[in-house]
Short mmCIF file of C-alpha atoms and ligand atoms in Angstrom, two decimals:
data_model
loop_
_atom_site.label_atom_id
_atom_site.label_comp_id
_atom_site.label_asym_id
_atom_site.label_seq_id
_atom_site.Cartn_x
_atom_site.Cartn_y
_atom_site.Cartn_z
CA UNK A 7 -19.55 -26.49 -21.01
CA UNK A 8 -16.53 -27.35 -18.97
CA UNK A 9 -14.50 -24.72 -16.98
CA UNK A 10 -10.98 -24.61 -17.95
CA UNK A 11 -8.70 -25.94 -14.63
CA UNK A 12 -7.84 -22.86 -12.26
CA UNK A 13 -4.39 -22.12 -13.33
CA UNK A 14 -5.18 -21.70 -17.12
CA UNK A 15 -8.13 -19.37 -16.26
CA UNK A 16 -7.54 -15.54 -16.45
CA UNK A 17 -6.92 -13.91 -13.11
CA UNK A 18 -9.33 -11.56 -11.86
CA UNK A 19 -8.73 -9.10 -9.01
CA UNK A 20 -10.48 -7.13 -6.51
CA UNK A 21 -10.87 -5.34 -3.60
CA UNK A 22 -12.94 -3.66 -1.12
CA UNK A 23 -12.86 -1.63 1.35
CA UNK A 24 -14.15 -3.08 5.19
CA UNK A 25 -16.52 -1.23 6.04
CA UNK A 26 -18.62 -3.78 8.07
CA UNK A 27 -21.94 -5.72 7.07
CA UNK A 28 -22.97 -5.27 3.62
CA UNK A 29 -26.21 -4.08 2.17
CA UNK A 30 -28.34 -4.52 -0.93
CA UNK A 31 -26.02 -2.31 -2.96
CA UNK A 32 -22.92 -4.38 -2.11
CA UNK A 33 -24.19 -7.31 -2.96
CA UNK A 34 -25.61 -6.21 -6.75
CA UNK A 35 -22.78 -3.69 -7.05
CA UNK A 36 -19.79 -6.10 -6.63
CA UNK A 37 -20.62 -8.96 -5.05
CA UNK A 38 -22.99 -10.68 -7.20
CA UNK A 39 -20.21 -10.12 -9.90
CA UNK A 40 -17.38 -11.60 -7.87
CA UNK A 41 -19.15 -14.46 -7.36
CA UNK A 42 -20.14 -15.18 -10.97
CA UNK A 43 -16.61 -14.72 -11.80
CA UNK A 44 -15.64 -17.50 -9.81
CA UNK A 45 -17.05 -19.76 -12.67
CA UNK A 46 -14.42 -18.74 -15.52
CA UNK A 47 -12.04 -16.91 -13.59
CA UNK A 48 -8.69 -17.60 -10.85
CA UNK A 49 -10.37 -14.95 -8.25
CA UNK A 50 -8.34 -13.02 -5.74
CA UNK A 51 -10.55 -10.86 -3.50
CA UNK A 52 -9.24 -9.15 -0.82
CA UNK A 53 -9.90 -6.52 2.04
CA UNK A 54 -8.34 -3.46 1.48
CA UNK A 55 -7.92 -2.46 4.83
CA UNK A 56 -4.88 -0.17 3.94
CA UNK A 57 -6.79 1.78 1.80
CA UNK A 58 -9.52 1.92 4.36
CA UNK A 59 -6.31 4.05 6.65
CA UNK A 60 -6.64 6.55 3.84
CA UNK A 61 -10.00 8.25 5.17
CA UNK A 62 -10.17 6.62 8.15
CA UNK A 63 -6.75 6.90 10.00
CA UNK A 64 -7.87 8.67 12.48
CA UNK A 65 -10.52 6.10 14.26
CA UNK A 66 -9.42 2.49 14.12
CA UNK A 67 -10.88 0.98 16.98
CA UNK A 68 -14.00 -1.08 14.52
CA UNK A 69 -11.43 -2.12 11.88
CA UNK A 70 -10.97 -5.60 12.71
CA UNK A 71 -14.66 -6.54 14.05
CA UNK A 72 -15.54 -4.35 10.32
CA UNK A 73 -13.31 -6.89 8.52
CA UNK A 74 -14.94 -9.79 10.34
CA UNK A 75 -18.49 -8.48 9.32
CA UNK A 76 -17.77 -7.93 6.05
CA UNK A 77 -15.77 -11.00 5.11
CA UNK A 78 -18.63 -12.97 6.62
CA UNK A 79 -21.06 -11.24 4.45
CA UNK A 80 -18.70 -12.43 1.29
CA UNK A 81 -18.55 -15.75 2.95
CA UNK A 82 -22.52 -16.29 3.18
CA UNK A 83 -23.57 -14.39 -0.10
CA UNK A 84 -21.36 -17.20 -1.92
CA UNK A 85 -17.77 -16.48 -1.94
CA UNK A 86 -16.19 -19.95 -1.83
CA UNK A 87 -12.90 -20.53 -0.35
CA UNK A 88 -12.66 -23.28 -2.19
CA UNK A 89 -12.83 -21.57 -5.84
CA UNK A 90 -11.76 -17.97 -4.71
CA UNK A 91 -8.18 -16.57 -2.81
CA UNK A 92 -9.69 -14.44 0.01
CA UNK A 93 -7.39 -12.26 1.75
CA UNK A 94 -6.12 -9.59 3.92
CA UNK A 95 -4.49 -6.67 2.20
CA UNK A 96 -2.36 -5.83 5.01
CA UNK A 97 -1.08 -9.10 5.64
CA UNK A 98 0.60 -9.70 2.77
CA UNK A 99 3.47 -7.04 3.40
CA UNK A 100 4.93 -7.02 -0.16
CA UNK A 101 1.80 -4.51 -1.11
CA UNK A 102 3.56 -1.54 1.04
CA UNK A 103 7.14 -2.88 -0.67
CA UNK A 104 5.71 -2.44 -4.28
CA UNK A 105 4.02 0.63 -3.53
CA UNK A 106 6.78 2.61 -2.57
CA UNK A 107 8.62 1.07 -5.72
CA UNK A 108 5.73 2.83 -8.08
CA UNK A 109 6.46 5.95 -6.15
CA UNK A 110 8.87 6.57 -6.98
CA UNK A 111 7.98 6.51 -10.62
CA UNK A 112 4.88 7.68 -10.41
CA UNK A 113 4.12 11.75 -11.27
CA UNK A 114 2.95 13.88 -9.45
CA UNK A 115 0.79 14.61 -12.26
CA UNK A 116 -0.63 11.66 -12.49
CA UNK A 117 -2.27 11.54 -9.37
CA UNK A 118 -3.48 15.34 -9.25
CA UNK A 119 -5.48 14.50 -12.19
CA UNK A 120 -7.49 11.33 -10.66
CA UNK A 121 -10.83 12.24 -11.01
CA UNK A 122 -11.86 10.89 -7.38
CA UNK A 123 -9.16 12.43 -5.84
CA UNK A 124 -10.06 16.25 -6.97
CA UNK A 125 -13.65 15.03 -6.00
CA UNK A 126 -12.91 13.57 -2.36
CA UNK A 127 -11.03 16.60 -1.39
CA UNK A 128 -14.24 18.58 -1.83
CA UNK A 129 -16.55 16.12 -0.42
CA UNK A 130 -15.10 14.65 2.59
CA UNK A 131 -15.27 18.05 4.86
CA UNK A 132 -15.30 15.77 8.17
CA UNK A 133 -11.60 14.39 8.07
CA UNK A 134 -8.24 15.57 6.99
CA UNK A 135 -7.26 13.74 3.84
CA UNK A 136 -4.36 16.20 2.54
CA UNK A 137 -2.45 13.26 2.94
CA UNK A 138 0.41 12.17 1.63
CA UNK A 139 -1.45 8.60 1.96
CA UNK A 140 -4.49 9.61 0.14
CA UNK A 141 -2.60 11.41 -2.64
CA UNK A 142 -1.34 7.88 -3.03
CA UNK A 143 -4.38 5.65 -3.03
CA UNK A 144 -4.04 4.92 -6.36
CA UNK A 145 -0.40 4.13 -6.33
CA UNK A 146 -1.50 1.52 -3.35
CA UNK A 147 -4.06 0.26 -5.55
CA UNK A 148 -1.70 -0.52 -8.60
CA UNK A 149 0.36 -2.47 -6.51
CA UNK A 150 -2.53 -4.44 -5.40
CA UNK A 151 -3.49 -5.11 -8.53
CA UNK A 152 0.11 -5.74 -10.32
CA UNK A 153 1.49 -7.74 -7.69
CA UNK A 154 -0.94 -10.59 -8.97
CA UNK A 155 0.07 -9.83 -12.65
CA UNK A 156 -4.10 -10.02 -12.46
CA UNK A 157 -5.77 -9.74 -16.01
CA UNK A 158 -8.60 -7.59 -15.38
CA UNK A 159 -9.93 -5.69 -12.24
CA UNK A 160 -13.78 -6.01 -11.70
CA UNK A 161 -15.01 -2.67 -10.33
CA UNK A 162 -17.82 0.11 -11.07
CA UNK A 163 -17.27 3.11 -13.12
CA UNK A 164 -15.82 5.23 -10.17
CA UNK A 165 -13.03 2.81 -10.11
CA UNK A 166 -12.09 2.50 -13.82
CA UNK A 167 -9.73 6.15 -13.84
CA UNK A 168 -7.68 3.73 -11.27
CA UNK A 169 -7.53 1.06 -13.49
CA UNK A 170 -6.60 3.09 -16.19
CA UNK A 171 -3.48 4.90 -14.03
CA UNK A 172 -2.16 1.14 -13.04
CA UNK A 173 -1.62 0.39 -16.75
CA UNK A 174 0.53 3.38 -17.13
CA UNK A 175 2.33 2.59 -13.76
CA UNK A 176 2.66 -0.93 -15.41
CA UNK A 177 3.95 0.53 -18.64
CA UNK A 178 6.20 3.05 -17.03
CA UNK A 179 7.92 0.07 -15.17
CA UNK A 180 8.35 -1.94 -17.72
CA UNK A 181 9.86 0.84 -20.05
CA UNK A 182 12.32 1.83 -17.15
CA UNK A 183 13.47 -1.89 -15.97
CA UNK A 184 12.99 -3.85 -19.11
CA UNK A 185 13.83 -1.58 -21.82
CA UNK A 186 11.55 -0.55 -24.48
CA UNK A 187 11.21 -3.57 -26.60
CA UNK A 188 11.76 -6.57 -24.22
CA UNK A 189 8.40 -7.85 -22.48
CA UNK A 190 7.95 -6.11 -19.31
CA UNK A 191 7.33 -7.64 -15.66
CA UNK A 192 4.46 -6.55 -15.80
CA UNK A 193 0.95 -7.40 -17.93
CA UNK A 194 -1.64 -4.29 -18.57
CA UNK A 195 -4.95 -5.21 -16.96
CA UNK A 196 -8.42 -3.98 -17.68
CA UNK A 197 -11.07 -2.73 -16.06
CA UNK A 198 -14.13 -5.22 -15.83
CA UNK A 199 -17.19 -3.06 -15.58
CA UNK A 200 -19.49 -4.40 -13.28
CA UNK A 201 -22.79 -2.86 -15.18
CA UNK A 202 -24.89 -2.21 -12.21
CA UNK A 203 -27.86 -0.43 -11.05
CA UNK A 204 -27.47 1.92 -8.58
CA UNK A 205 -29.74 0.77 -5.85
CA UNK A 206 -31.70 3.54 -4.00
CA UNK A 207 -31.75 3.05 -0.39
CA UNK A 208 -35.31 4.25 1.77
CA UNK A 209 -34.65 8.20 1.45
CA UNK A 210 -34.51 7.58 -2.54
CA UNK A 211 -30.04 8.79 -2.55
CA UNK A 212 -27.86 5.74 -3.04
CA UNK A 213 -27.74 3.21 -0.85
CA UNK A 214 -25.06 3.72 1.34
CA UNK A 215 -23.87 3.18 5.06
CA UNK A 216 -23.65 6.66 5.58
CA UNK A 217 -26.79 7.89 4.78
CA UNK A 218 -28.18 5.50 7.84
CA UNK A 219 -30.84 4.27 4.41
CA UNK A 220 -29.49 0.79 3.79
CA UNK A 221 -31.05 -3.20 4.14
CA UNK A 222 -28.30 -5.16 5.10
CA UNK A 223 -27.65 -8.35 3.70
CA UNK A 224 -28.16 -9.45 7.47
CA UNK A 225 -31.39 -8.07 8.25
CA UNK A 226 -34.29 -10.13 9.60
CA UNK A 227 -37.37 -10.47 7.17
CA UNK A 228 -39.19 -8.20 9.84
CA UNK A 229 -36.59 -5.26 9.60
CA UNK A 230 -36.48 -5.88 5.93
CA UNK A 231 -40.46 -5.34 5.85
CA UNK A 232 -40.17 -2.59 8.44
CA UNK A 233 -37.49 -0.14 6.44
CA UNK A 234 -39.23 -0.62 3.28
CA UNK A 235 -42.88 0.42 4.92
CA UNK A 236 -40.65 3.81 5.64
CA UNK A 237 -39.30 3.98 2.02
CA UNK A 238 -39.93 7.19 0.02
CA UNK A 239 -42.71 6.58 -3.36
CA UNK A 240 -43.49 8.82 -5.49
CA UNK A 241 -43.96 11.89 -3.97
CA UNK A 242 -46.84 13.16 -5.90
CA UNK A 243 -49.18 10.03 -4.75
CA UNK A 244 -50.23 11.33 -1.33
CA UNK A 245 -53.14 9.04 -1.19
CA UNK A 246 -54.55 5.90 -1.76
CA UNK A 247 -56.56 6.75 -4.03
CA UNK A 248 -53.77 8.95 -6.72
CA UNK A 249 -52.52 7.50 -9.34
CA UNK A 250 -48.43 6.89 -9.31
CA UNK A 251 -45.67 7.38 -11.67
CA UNK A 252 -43.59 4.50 -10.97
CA UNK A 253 -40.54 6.02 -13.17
CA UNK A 254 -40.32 8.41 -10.52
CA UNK A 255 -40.64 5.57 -7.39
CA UNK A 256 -37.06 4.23 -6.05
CA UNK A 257 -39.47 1.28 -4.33
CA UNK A 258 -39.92 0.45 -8.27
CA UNK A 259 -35.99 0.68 -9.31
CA UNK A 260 -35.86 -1.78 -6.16
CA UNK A 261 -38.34 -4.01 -8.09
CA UNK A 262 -36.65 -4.12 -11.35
CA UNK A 263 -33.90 -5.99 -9.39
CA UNK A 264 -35.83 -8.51 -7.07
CA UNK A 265 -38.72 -8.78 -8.59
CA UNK A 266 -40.13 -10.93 -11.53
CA UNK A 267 -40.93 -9.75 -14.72
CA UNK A 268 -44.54 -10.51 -14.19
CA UNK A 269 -44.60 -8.20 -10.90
CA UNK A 270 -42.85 -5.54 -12.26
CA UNK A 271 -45.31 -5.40 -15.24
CA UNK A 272 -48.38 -5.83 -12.73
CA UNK A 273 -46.92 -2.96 -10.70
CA UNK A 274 -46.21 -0.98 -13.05
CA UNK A 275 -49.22 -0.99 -14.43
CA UNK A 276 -51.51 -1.19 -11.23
CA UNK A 277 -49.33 1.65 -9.86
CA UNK A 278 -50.23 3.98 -12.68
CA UNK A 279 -54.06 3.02 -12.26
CA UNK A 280 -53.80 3.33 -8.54
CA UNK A 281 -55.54 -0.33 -8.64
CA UNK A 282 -52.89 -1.35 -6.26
CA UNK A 283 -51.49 0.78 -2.81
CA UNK A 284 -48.22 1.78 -2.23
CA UNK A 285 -48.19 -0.23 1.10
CA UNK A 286 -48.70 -3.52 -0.69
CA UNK A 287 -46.64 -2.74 -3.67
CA UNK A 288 -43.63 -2.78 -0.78
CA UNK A 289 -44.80 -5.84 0.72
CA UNK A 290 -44.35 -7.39 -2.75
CA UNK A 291 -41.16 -5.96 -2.73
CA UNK A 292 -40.31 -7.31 0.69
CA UNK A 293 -41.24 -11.15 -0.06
CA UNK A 294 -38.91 -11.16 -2.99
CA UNK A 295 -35.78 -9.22 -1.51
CA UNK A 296 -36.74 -12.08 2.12
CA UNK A 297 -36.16 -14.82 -0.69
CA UNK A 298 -33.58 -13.24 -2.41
CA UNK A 299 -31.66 -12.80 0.85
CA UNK A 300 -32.74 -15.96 2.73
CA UNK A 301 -30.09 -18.48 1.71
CA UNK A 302 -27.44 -15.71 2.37
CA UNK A 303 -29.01 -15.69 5.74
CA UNK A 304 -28.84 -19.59 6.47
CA UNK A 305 -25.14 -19.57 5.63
CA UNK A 306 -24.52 -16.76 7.48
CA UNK A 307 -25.49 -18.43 10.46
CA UNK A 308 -22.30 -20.83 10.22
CA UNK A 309 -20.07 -17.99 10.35
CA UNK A 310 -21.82 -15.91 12.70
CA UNK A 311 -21.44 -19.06 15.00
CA UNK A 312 -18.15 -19.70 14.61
CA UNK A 313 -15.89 -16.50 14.05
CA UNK A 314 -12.63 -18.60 13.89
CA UNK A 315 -13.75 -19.73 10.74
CA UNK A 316 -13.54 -16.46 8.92
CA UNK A 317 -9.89 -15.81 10.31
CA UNK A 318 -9.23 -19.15 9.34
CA UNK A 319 -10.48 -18.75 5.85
CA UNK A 320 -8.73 -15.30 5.59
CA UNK A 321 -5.21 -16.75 6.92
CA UNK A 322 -5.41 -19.23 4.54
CA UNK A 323 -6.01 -17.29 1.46
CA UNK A 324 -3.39 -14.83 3.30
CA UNK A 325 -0.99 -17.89 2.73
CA UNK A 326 -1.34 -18.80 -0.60
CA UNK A 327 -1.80 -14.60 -1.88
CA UNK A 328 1.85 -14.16 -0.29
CA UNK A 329 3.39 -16.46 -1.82
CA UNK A 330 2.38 -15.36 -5.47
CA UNK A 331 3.14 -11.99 -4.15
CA UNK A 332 6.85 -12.66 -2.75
CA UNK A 333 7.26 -14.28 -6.18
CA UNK A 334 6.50 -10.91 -8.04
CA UNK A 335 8.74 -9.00 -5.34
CA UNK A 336 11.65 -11.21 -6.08
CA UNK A 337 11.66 -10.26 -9.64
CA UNK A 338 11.32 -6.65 -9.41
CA UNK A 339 13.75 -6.43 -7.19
CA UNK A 340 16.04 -7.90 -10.00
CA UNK A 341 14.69 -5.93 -12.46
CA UNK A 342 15.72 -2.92 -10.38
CA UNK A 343 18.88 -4.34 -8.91
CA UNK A 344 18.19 -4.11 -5.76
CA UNK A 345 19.54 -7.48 -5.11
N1 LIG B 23 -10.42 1.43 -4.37
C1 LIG B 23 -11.35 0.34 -4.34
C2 LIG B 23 -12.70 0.84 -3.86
O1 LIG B 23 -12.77 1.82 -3.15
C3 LIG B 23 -10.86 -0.78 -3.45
C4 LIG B 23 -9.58 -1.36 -3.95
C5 LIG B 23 -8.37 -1.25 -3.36
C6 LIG B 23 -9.43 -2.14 -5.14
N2 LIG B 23 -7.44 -1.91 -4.10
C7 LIG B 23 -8.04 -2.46 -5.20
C8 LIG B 23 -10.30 -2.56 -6.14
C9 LIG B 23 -7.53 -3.22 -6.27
C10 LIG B 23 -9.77 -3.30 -7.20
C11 LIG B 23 -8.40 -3.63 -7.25
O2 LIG B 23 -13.69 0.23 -4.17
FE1 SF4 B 24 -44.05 3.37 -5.89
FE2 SF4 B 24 -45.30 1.04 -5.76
FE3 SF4 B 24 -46.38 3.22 -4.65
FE4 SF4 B 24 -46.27 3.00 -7.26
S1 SF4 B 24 -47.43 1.67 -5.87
S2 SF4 B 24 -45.74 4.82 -6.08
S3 SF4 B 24 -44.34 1.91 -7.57
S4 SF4 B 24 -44.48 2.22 -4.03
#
């Protein structure tokens, strides 16, 4: 099959957050996704380092060496500058200009009622967030996404009530500039569920920086072995000699993602026998993530060697998202005669 050329492919947006090196759940979350998009799709990925301010205003000082980490993460796990436009949120100034436009049509309402904002406000007990900035995240996040005129928005589930509030920022727009039955400015895109697993990390929660339980993308074979000798089993096989229930075993919801079918079935079944031990059930498990993560790790090594080439990868993508963006800024500042 042949791809269609780049500018007749839909446009796919998306964005994330720097918050340094990427793990395991990164990289079958979203990443894995963004990169298969870059097959059918014109990709724009970007770091959202804006929305990053939202939580995290108060302590700046990693941002920029967190950027670097991340973006060189994307770089080695496949993201191709040459297929994809990878950029800087905050660089490309006509975000901020757009997002106070959609304020000021945007309802209160509408934001009080975003699921993940009602839910952040009870969870994060460690920073102020009754902020005018993080009331707005999803206003920010519209803008992001409309400023590309993008046709769908690959994110997981907790993202999709985001998606959903752009289109009716979108629609709202193009009722109050365009009038009701002219096309509007703007197109209504869709949420592209990345249908994921959520990856336990080696206390058995979700993987996640913060819960100090994560492989990174970047860690040796050694450390990778090492963390998953720690990793919670089932908790009810205290010795060698029990049988385990590997429904219950995050080691085995590890396997059904790096791991053959053949393993998995051998495992499974060896588990529940207690033919085979839980300490070389993970080594299994740590041969096949090593492989899985091994040509990540070789390109890595480019990047990791040569810094400059990330910022140089990131200004050019910069470049060519700013000028698609000034492009959309011209016309809605006609559409709202500002000029
Ligand atoms: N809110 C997203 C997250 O936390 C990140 C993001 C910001 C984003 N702007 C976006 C995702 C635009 C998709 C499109 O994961
Ligand atoms: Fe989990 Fe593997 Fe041990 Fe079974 S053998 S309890 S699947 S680690």
């Amino acid at each position: 099959m042949t791809s269609p050329p780049t500018g007749k492919r839909p446009r796919v947006l998306s964005g994330m957050r720097p918050t340094g090196k990427l793990h395991l759940g990164n990289l079958v979350g979203a990443l894995a996704n963004w990169i298969e998009l870059q097959a059918t799709h014109d990709c724009f990925y970007f770091v959202a380092d804006w929305h990053m301010l939202t939580t995290d205003y108060a302590d700046t000082r990693e941002l920029q060496s967190n950027i670097q980490d991340m973006v060189t993460d994307w770089l080695a796990a496949g993201l191709d500058p040459a297929k994809s436009t990878l950029f800087i949120q905050s660089r490309v100034p006509e975000h901020a200009e757009l997002h106070l436009m959609f304020s000021m049509i945007t309802p209160l309402g509408w934001l009080e009622r975003v699921p993940t904002y009602k839910e952040q406000l009870e969870n994060i007990k460690d920073r102020d967030i009754h902020t005018y900035g993080f009331l707005g995240y999803p206003v920010l996040q519209a803008a992001d996404i409309l400023i590309y005129k993008a046709d769908a928005v690959p994110v997981g589930e907790d993202q999709v009530a985001h998606v959903e509030l752009t289109r009716e920022i979108a629609r709202r727009f193009n009722v109050t500039y365009n009038g009701k039955d002219l096309p509007g400015l703007f197109p209504e895109p869709g949420a592209l569920l990345t249908k994921s697993p959520r990856l336990p990390g080696t206390d058995g929660r979700k993987m996640s920086k913060s819960y100090a339980n994560a492989v990174y993308l970047s860690d040796p074979p050694e450390v990778v072995r090492k963390k998953l000798a720690t990793m919670i089993t089932d908790p009810a096989r205290k010795r060698r000699t029990d049988k385990g229930n590997p429904d219950v075993c995050p080691v085995f919801d590890l396997h059904k993602v790096f791991s053959k079918s053949s393993e998995i079935e051998r495992v499974n079944h060896e588990c529940r026998t207690a033919e085979i031990g839980c300490l070389d059930c993970k080594a299994i498990l740590a041969t096949n993530i090593n492989t899985r993560l091994a040509p990540i790790q070789e390109r890595r090594k480019v990047y990791e060697q040569a810094p400059q080439k990330v910022w140089d990868v990131l200004e050019t993508g910069t470049e060519k998202a700013r000028r698609v963006a000034q492009a959309t800024m011209d016309d809605v500042r006609k559409a709202m005669n500002l000029v």
